[in-house]
Amino acid sequence: MDLITLCVLFNVVFWLLVAIWFKTKSDNSANAEGILRTMKLPFYCLSCLSPTMLHNAARSVYTYLFFTRNSFFQIFYIFLVVTLHICIINDGLGVMMHVDPDTNHLLIPLVILGINFTVFLVCCYSDPGVITKDNVDAYVGMYPYDEQMYKQGVQCVTCHVVKPARSKHCSVYNRCVFKFDHYCIWIRNCVGGLNHRYFLLLLLSLTVMCVYGSYATFKILRALTEVFNFWNTPYLTSDGQKQPMNLIVLVKILCTRFPRLMVIECGLVILCFVVGYFTLYHLTFAISNETTNERYKRHAIKKSGSFVQRSIYDRGIWRNFCEEMLPRDNKTCDNFSGFLKNE
């Protein structure tokens, strides 16, 4: 597969993932509105030109993927990660064994992969804090109502239970979730008060995987440069003169000889920043005792012109982080409630 084909595929997949990310954030995010309007324009033009049957089929697929609980993105995630590892190992393990035969080049990536998949499965199947008639009384006592974002005595019309402070009914999950953050299509689960720590660990492991993958791919490209002696080989200019190798020409040679590795390296560098930013984004929630849902609620209140009161749930960076990483389940909610009130 040549470089142009790989670049086209990379751009299609990358911008599709960006669109998916903004779609999952678009319900309440004002920051994404302008980007989403720009991204919707070509899709709108395409829908006008496409046949009605194709348009309806595309809408049905879109509704199924984003508004129902399905395993498509879970399988897609596993496929992407496994394929990436197979490509890097297939293209680079041989040359790394040739350059450095005494080092186990598979140990670190496989350990990171195992940790990432373990946390991924935990996120997929862990309880986010589902509120039922049996545990609603315990959850109601965990946080006080601030009477701005959360008002006392409000009942969920779907679950028919009183909504505890910091909870929200998820239309996709079809349950009320304690300390609701968001619904993640990648794990087919809500992110809430009881599993946000696992989601944060998933993002951390994914960031480490991208950083190490980028570093490992760079080492492979550098080893290939040394094996083929590219750096010490002069190149011919358009007028036939020999010139010493420079970085720009070397990159062009690597793109021509090893297009898959170069596309993977570029993609991983971009993902390092994207996933790293998203990890820091959720880490700020952990240390400020805030959720994505609450941040959007505050923005909506501010946009309406009302005064936004200071969060009553912020107890300081260290206590917020401890509460995030060591939450209590519904069996010990009463003890946790007492702990919060004493603090």
Short mmCIF file of C-alpha atoms in Angstrom, two decimals:
data_model
loop_
_atom_site.label_atom_id
_atom_site.label_comp_id
_atom_site.label_asym_id
_atom_site.label_seq_id
_atom_site.Cartn_x
_atom_site.Cartn_y
_atom_site.Cartn_z
CA MET A 1 0.00 0.00 0.00
CA ASP A 2 1.58 3.33 -1.05
CA LEU A 3 1.97 6.47 1.01
CA ILE A 4 -0.87 8.42 -0.64
CA THR A 5 -3.38 5.65 0.04
CA LEU A 6 -2.24 5.36 3.64
CA CYS A 7 -2.45 9.12 4.16
CA VAL A 8 -5.99 9.20 2.74
CA LEU A 9 -7.07 6.32 4.99
CA PHE A 10 -5.40 7.93 7.99
CA ASN A 11 -7.16 11.25 7.41
CA VAL A 12 -10.54 9.56 6.94
CA VAL A 13 -10.16 7.53 10.15
CA PHE A 14 -8.68 10.43 12.13
CA TRP A 15 -11.37 12.96 11.24
CA LEU A 16 -14.05 10.32 11.73
CA LEU A 17 -12.75 9.78 15.27
CA VAL A 18 -12.67 13.55 15.84
CA ALA A 19 -16.27 13.80 14.64
CA ILE A 20 -17.27 10.96 16.96
CA TRP A 21 -15.55 12.63 19.90
CA PHE A 22 -17.28 15.97 19.29
CA LYS A 23 -20.60 14.19 18.77
CA THR A 24 -20.32 12.53 22.16
CA LYS A 25 -19.59 15.95 23.67
CA SER A 26 -22.04 18.02 21.67
CA ASP A 27 -25.25 17.61 23.64
CA ASN A 28 -24.34 20.29 26.16
CA SER A 29 -20.96 21.61 25.05
CA ALA A 30 -21.06 25.17 23.80
CA ASN A 31 -17.40 25.03 22.83
CA ALA A 32 -18.10 22.36 20.21
CA GLU A 33 -21.05 24.12 18.60
CA GLY A 34 -19.07 26.08 16.01
CA ILE A 35 -16.97 23.08 15.04
CA LEU A 36 -20.04 20.87 14.78
CA ARG A 37 -21.82 23.38 12.54
CA THR A 38 -18.80 23.41 10.23
CA MET A 39 -18.63 19.61 10.19
CA LYS A 40 -22.37 19.27 9.53
CA LEU A 41 -22.25 21.34 6.34
CA PRO A 42 -20.63 18.70 4.05
CA PHE A 43 -22.87 15.99 5.55
CA TYR A 44 -25.92 18.16 4.86
CA CYS A 45 -24.84 18.75 1.25
CA LEU A 46 -24.21 15.04 0.82
CA SER A 47 -27.64 14.19 2.24
CA CYS A 48 -29.31 16.53 -0.27
CA LEU A 49 -27.57 14.82 -3.19
CA SER A 50 -28.00 11.25 -1.97
CA PRO A 51 -31.11 9.13 -2.72
CA THR A 52 -33.82 9.06 -0.06
CA MET A 53 -33.33 5.35 0.57
CA LEU A 54 -29.60 5.81 1.15
CA HIS A 55 -30.23 8.84 3.33
CA ASN A 56 -32.73 6.95 5.50
CA ALA A 57 -30.36 3.99 5.79
CA ALA A 58 -27.52 6.27 6.85
CA ARG A 59 -29.76 7.91 9.45
CA SER A 60 -30.80 4.52 10.80
CA VAL A 61 -27.16 3.45 11.14
CA TYR A 62 -26.30 6.79 12.77
CA THR A 63 -29.14 6.41 15.27
CA TYR A 64 -28.16 2.84 16.07
CA LEU A 65 -24.49 3.67 16.61
CA PHE A 66 -24.90 6.78 18.75
CA PHE A 67 -28.27 6.49 20.48
CA THR A 68 -28.49 2.80 21.39
CA ARG A 69 -26.27 0.61 23.53
CA ASN A 70 -24.27 -1.51 21.12
CA SER A 71 -20.80 -3.05 21.01
CA PHE A 72 -19.62 -1.57 17.70
CA PHE A 73 -17.19 0.94 19.17
CA GLN A 74 -15.90 -1.56 21.73
CA ILE A 75 -15.00 -3.95 18.90
CA PHE A 76 -13.65 -1.04 16.83
CA TYR A 77 -11.41 0.09 19.70
CA ILE A 78 -9.97 -3.40 20.20
CA PHE A 79 -9.47 -3.76 16.44
CA LEU A 80 -7.58 -0.44 16.21
CA VAL A 81 -5.30 -1.15 19.15
CA VAL A 82 -4.51 -4.73 18.13
CA THR A 83 -3.95 -3.77 14.47
CA LEU A 84 -1.61 -0.97 15.50
CA HIS A 85 0.49 -3.32 17.63
CA ILE A 86 0.61 -5.96 14.88
CA CYS A 87 1.78 -3.42 12.29
CA ILE A 88 4.54 -2.02 14.51
CA ILE A 89 5.75 -5.47 15.58
CA ASN A 90 5.63 -6.81 12.03
CA ASP A 91 7.53 -3.85 10.54
CA GLY A 92 9.95 -3.13 13.35
CA LEU A 93 10.70 -6.17 15.49
CA GLY A 94 13.13 -7.68 13.01
CA VAL A 95 15.29 -4.59 12.66
CA MET A 96 15.24 -3.94 16.43
CA MET A 97 16.38 -7.52 17.08
CA HIS A 98 19.17 -6.95 14.57
CA VAL A 99 20.30 -3.66 16.14
CA ASP A 100 19.81 -4.66 19.80
CA PRO A 101 19.47 -8.47 20.11
CA ASP A 102 19.95 -8.54 23.91
CA THR A 103 16.81 -6.51 24.72
CA ASN A 104 13.29 -7.92 25.03
CA HIS A 105 11.46 -5.52 22.72
CA LEU A 106 8.01 -7.06 23.32
CA LEU A 107 7.83 -6.94 27.13
CA ILE A 108 6.98 -3.26 27.71
CA PRO A 109 4.39 -2.87 24.89
CA LEU A 110 2.63 -6.10 25.85
CA VAL A 111 2.52 -5.07 29.53
CA ILE A 112 1.04 -1.67 28.59
CA LEU A 113 -1.43 -3.38 26.26
CA GLY A 114 -2.47 -5.83 28.99
CA ILE A 115 -3.03 -3.03 31.49
CA ASN A 116 -5.01 -1.00 28.98
CA PHE A 117 -7.27 -3.92 28.01
CA THR A 118 -7.80 -4.86 31.66
CA VAL A 119 -8.90 -1.35 32.60
CA PHE A 120 -10.96 -1.15 29.41
CA LEU A 121 -12.94 -4.27 30.37
CA VAL A 122 -13.41 -2.96 33.91
CA CYS A 123 -14.82 0.30 32.49
CA CYS A 124 -17.13 -1.63 30.19
CA TYR A 125 -18.69 -3.79 32.89
CA SER A 126 -18.35 -1.79 36.11
CA ASP A 127 -21.33 -0.20 37.85
CA PRO A 128 -21.27 3.58 37.28
CA GLY A 129 -23.64 4.12 40.20
CA VAL A 130 -27.04 3.02 38.92
CA ILE A 131 -29.84 4.34 41.13
CA THR A 132 -32.70 1.99 41.91
CA LYS A 133 -35.60 1.98 44.35
CA ASP A 134 -33.54 -0.20 46.68
CA ASN A 135 -30.55 2.16 47.01
CA VAL A 136 -32.02 5.58 46.26
CA ASP A 137 -32.30 6.52 49.95
CA ALA A 138 -28.60 5.87 50.47
CA TYR A 139 -27.62 7.92 47.41
CA VAL A 140 -29.89 10.81 48.42
CA GLY A 141 -27.91 11.17 51.63
CA MET A 142 -24.50 11.33 49.99
CA TYR A 143 -24.50 14.95 48.74
CA PRO A 144 -26.55 18.00 49.70
CA TYR A 145 -28.71 19.77 47.10
CA ASP A 146 -27.31 23.13 45.97
CA GLU A 147 -30.82 24.27 44.88
CA GLN A 148 -29.42 25.63 41.63
CA MET A 149 -28.27 22.70 39.52
CA TYR A 150 -29.92 20.13 41.76
CA LYS A 151 -33.22 20.79 43.50
CA GLN A 152 -34.62 18.66 46.29
CA GLY A 153 -37.69 16.49 45.70
CA VAL A 154 -37.39 16.18 41.91
CA GLN A 155 -38.46 12.75 40.66
CA CYS A 156 -37.25 11.01 37.53
CA VAL A 157 -40.27 10.48 35.27
CA THR A 158 -38.67 7.37 33.73
CA CYS A 159 -37.19 5.55 36.72
CA HIS A 160 -39.85 6.83 39.16
CA VAL A 161 -37.31 7.52 41.90
CA VAL A 162 -36.26 10.72 43.63
CA LYS A 163 -33.19 12.15 41.90
CA PRO A 164 -30.25 12.47 44.33
CA ALA A 165 -28.01 15.50 44.07
CA ARG A 166 -25.43 15.19 41.26
CA SER A 167 -27.39 12.44 39.50
CA LYS A 168 -28.84 12.44 35.99
CA HIS A 169 -30.99 10.14 33.90
CA CYS A 170 -29.07 8.85 30.87
CA SER A 171 -31.34 8.38 27.86
CA VAL A 172 -28.97 5.86 26.22
CA TYR A 173 -28.31 3.81 29.34
CA ASN A 174 -31.95 4.32 30.40
CA ARG A 175 -31.01 4.57 34.07
CA CYS A 176 -30.44 7.30 36.61
CA VAL A 177 -26.74 7.42 37.47
CA PHE A 178 -25.17 8.79 40.62
CA LYS A 179 -22.68 11.65 40.05
CA PHE A 180 -23.26 11.33 36.32
CA ASP A 181 -20.41 12.49 34.09
CA HIS A 182 -21.25 11.31 30.56
CA TYR A 183 -22.14 8.29 28.48
CA CYS A 184 -19.13 6.87 26.62
CA ILE A 185 -19.82 4.98 23.40
CA TRP A 186 -16.34 3.42 23.48
CA ILE A 187 -17.04 1.47 26.67
CA ARG A 188 -20.82 1.12 26.13
CA ASN A 189 -21.35 2.36 29.64
CA CYS A 190 -22.02 5.48 31.64
CA VAL A 191 -19.19 7.19 33.48
CA GLY A 192 -20.42 8.01 36.96
CA GLY A 193 -19.43 8.32 40.58
CA LEU A 194 -18.39 4.69 41.03
CA ASN A 195 -16.38 4.12 37.87
CA HIS A 196 -14.95 7.52 36.91
CA ARG A 197 -11.65 6.46 38.51
CA TYR A 198 -11.46 3.49 36.14
CA PHE A 199 -12.23 5.76 33.18
CA LEU A 200 -9.42 8.08 34.28
CA LEU A 201 -7.04 5.10 34.53
CA LEU A 202 -8.13 4.02 31.04
CA LEU A 203 -7.24 7.45 29.66
CA LEU A 204 -3.89 7.41 31.49
CA SER A 205 -3.02 3.96 30.13
CA LEU A 206 -4.09 5.02 26.63
CA THR A 207 -1.89 8.13 26.86
CA VAL A 208 1.07 6.02 27.99
CA MET A 209 0.39 3.58 25.13
CA CYS A 210 0.38 6.39 22.55
CA VAL A 211 3.54 8.00 23.97
CA TYR A 212 5.43 4.73 24.14
CA GLY A 213 4.15 3.67 20.70
CA SER A 214 5.38 6.94 19.22
CA TYR A 215 8.75 6.51 20.94
CA ALA A 216 9.08 2.86 19.81
CA THR A 217 8.17 3.73 16.21
CA PHE A 218 10.73 6.55 16.22
CA LYS A 219 13.38 4.09 17.46
CA ILE A 220 12.46 1.68 14.65
CA LEU A 221 12.75 4.43 12.02
CA ARG A 222 16.08 5.52 13.47
CA ALA A 223 17.32 1.91 13.42
CA LEU A 224 16.23 1.54 9.79
CA THR A 225 18.11 4.74 8.97
CA GLU A 226 21.25 3.27 10.53
CA VAL A 227 20.86 -0.17 8.92
CA PHE A 228 20.41 1.25 5.41
CA ASN A 229 22.96 4.02 6.07
CA PHE A 230 20.56 6.67 4.77
CA TRP A 231 22.12 9.52 6.73
CA ASN A 232 25.60 9.03 5.21
CA THR A 233 24.32 8.49 1.67
CA PRO A 234 24.35 11.58 -0.58
CA TYR A 235 21.37 12.32 -2.77
CA LEU A 236 21.14 13.67 -6.31
CA THR A 237 19.54 17.02 -6.99
CA SER A 238 17.41 17.75 -10.04
CA ASP A 239 20.52 18.90 -11.95
CA GLY A 240 22.42 15.69 -11.11
CA GLN A 241 24.70 17.06 -8.38
CA LYS A 242 25.42 15.10 -5.23
CA GLN A 243 24.43 16.75 -1.96
CA PRO A 244 24.87 15.58 1.65
CA MET A 245 21.77 14.12 3.25
CA ASN A 246 19.50 16.49 5.18
CA LEU A 247 16.47 15.97 7.38
CA ILE A 248 13.84 16.90 4.79
CA VAL A 249 15.20 14.51 2.18
CA LEU A 250 15.59 11.77 4.82
CA VAL A 251 11.91 12.13 5.79
CA LYS A 252 10.92 11.85 2.14
CA ILE A 253 13.00 8.69 1.76
CA LEU A 254 11.46 7.15 4.87
CA CYS A 255 7.97 8.03 3.63
CA THR A 256 8.74 6.31 0.35
CA ARG A 257 10.45 3.22 1.75
CA PHE A 258 8.42 2.76 4.97
CA PRO A 259 5.09 4.56 4.45
CA ARG A 260 3.13 2.51 7.01
CA LEU A 261 5.56 3.27 9.84
CA MET A 262 5.62 6.97 8.96
CA VAL A 263 1.82 7.20 8.92
CA ILE A 264 1.66 5.34 12.25
CA GLU A 265 4.26 7.69 13.75
CA CYS A 266 2.38 10.82 12.60
CA GLY A 267 -0.90 9.42 13.88
CA LEU A 268 0.53 8.48 17.27
CA VAL A 269 2.11 11.92 17.72
CA ILE A 270 -1.29 13.54 17.08
CA LEU A 271 -3.02 11.08 19.40
CA CYS A 272 -0.50 11.85 22.15
CA PHE A 273 -1.78 15.43 22.22
CA VAL A 274 -5.47 14.60 21.72
CA VAL A 275 -5.65 11.80 24.31
CA GLY A 276 -3.28 13.67 26.64
CA TYR A 277 -5.53 16.72 26.56
CA PHE A 278 -8.62 14.61 27.22
CA THR A 279 -6.82 12.93 30.15
CA LEU A 280 -5.90 16.28 31.69
CA TYR A 281 -9.46 17.45 31.07
CA HIS A 282 -10.85 14.65 33.23
CA LEU A 283 -8.04 14.95 35.76
CA THR A 284 -9.15 18.54 36.43
CA PHE A 285 -12.61 17.16 37.23
CA ALA A 286 -11.07 14.71 39.71
CA ILE A 287 -9.18 17.40 41.63
CA SER A 288 -12.05 19.93 41.53
CA ASN A 289 -14.84 17.43 42.38
CA GLU A 290 -16.78 18.35 39.27
CA THR A 291 -18.36 16.36 36.44
CA THR A 292 -18.73 17.03 32.74
CA ASN A 293 -22.49 17.27 33.25
CA GLU A 294 -22.06 19.90 35.99
CA ARG A 295 -19.65 21.97 33.91
CA TYR A 296 -22.20 22.10 31.10
CA LYS A 297 -24.95 22.95 33.57
CA ARG A 298 -22.88 25.84 34.92
CA HIS A 299 -22.23 27.10 31.41
CA ALA A 300 -25.96 26.98 30.62
CA ILE A 301 -26.79 28.90 33.81
CA LYS A 302 -24.14 31.51 33.03
CA LYS A 303 -25.37 31.79 29.42
CA SER A 304 -28.91 32.46 30.66
CA GLY A 305 -27.62 35.48 32.61
CA SER A 306 -28.12 33.99 36.08
CA PHE A 307 -25.53 34.11 38.83
CA VAL A 308 -23.46 30.92 39.07
CA GLN A 309 -22.81 30.08 42.69
CA ARG A 310 -19.60 28.51 43.89
CA SER A 311 -19.61 24.72 43.98
CA ILE A 312 -20.52 23.34 47.39
CA TYR A 313 -18.90 20.01 46.49
CA ASP A 314 -15.32 21.28 46.17
CA ARG A 315 -13.43 20.22 49.32
CA GLY A 316 -9.87 20.93 48.23
CA ILE A 317 -7.56 19.24 45.74
CA TRP A 318 -6.35 16.39 47.95
CA ARG A 319 -9.74 15.49 49.45
CA ASN A 320 -11.40 15.74 46.03
CA PHE A 321 -8.84 13.40 44.53
CA CYS A 322 -9.19 10.90 47.39
CA GLU A 323 -12.97 10.95 47.01
CA GLU A 324 -12.57 10.37 43.28
CA MET A 325 -10.17 7.43 43.54
CA LEU A 326 -11.69 5.78 46.62
CA PRO A 327 -15.47 6.11 46.30
CA ARG A 328 -17.86 4.05 48.39
CA ASP A 329 -20.41 1.76 46.80
CA ASN A 330 -24.09 1.84 47.73
CA LYS A 331 -23.59 -0.60 50.61
CA THR A 332 -21.57 1.95 52.54
CA CYS A 333 -23.23 5.14 51.32
CA ASP A 334 -24.42 6.00 54.81
CA ASN A 335 -20.87 5.94 56.19
CA PHE A 336 -19.62 8.02 53.27
CA SER A 337 -22.39 10.56 53.80
CA GLY A 338 -21.41 10.91 57.43
CA PHE A 339 -17.78 11.30 56.44
CA LEU A 340 -18.63 14.15 54.06
CA LYS A 341 -20.71 15.94 56.66
CA ASN A 342 -17.99 15.63 59.29
CA GLU A 343 -15.43 17.03 56.90
#
